[in-house]
C-alpha angles and dihedrals in degrees: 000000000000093000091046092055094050082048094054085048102053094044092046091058089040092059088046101054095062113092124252112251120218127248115271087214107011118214109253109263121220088272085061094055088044095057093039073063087065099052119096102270104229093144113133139068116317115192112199125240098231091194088067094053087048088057090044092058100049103040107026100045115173126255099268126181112241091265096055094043104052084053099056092046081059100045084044092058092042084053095050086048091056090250099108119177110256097240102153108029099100091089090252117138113264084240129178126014103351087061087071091031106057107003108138093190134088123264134206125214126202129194124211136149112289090006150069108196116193112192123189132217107216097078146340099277099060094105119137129181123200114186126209107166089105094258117147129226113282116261089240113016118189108242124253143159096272102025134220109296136187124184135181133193127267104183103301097337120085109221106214132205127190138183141159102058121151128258102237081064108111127232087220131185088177137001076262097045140066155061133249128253128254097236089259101085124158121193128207113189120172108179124172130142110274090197134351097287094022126094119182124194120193129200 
């Protein structure tokens, strides 16, 4: 009994003596929930006003080259013709940025530390991180329908870059309407509640 003792004993301070690793991804303390606190509280499900995407899209056109945008004046006539461009009907998700420009589902928004998650309703492919632990893109990401995408806080609004979507996303004003991107692609998004049951999101 004695030698197994002696045994116990030797392994236990063994074991001791190797150093503690950090955690790769710690888990959030209590300070991180408190200044999540401080934070403007937007969480929840946010349903889109499709007339205002309608009036976006008309009035606010993006700033196409001549060769876009002689092809959207074209899928916009078809459109009007009731002969709209299928862009969306190959079962791929409508991704970045179309998803924020023409959804017509509702979208929920959660809040934890380090990250703000949106997560749409329509299908399963509507998920969108946000990350605001201060981590940068990857040098090299690998691409995907939303992107990888980092924000930080100015005041009350979450400035938001993203970076690594696919090319076969669509730079869309309507489900009719759009190009795709060059596989280059760079997102500014700036959202922040414009009043209390009003979230804007700018691109």
């Amino acid at each position: 009994m004695r030698y197994i003792a002696l045994l116990l004993a030797i392994s236990t301070s063994v074991w001791a003596a190797e150093p503690e690793k950090p955690f790769i991804n710690p888990p959030p303390a209590a300070r991180d929930w408190a200044d999540l606190a401080k934070l403007p509280d937007w969480s929840g499900v946010w349903n889109p006003k499709i007339t205002d995407q309608d009036a976006q899209a008309r009035t606010n056109m993006p700033p196409w080259n001549a060769k876009a945008a002689a092809l959207v004046a074209h899928q916009l006539a078809e459109e009007k013709a009731g002969r709209p461009p299928p862009l969306f009907v190959n079962c791929l998700p409508g991704a970045m940025p179309a998803w924020m420009l023409v959804t017509h589902n509702a979208m929920e928004i959660l809040f934890t530390p380090g990250r703000v998650t949106l997560l749409g309703e329509s299908d399963g492919n509507r998920l969108r991180r946000i990350y605001t632990d201060g981590r940068a893109h990857p040098d090299d990401p690998d691409p995907t329908f939303h992107g990888h995408s980092i924000g930080h806080w100015e005041g009350d609004t979450l400035v938001v870059d993203t970076v690594g979507v696919v090319p076969q996303a669509y730079i869309a004003i309507s489900e009719a309407a759009g190009v795709p991107n060059n596989g280059d692609m760079r997102i500014a998004e700036r959202i922040y509640l414009a009043s209390k049951d009003i979230l804007h999101v700018e691109l």
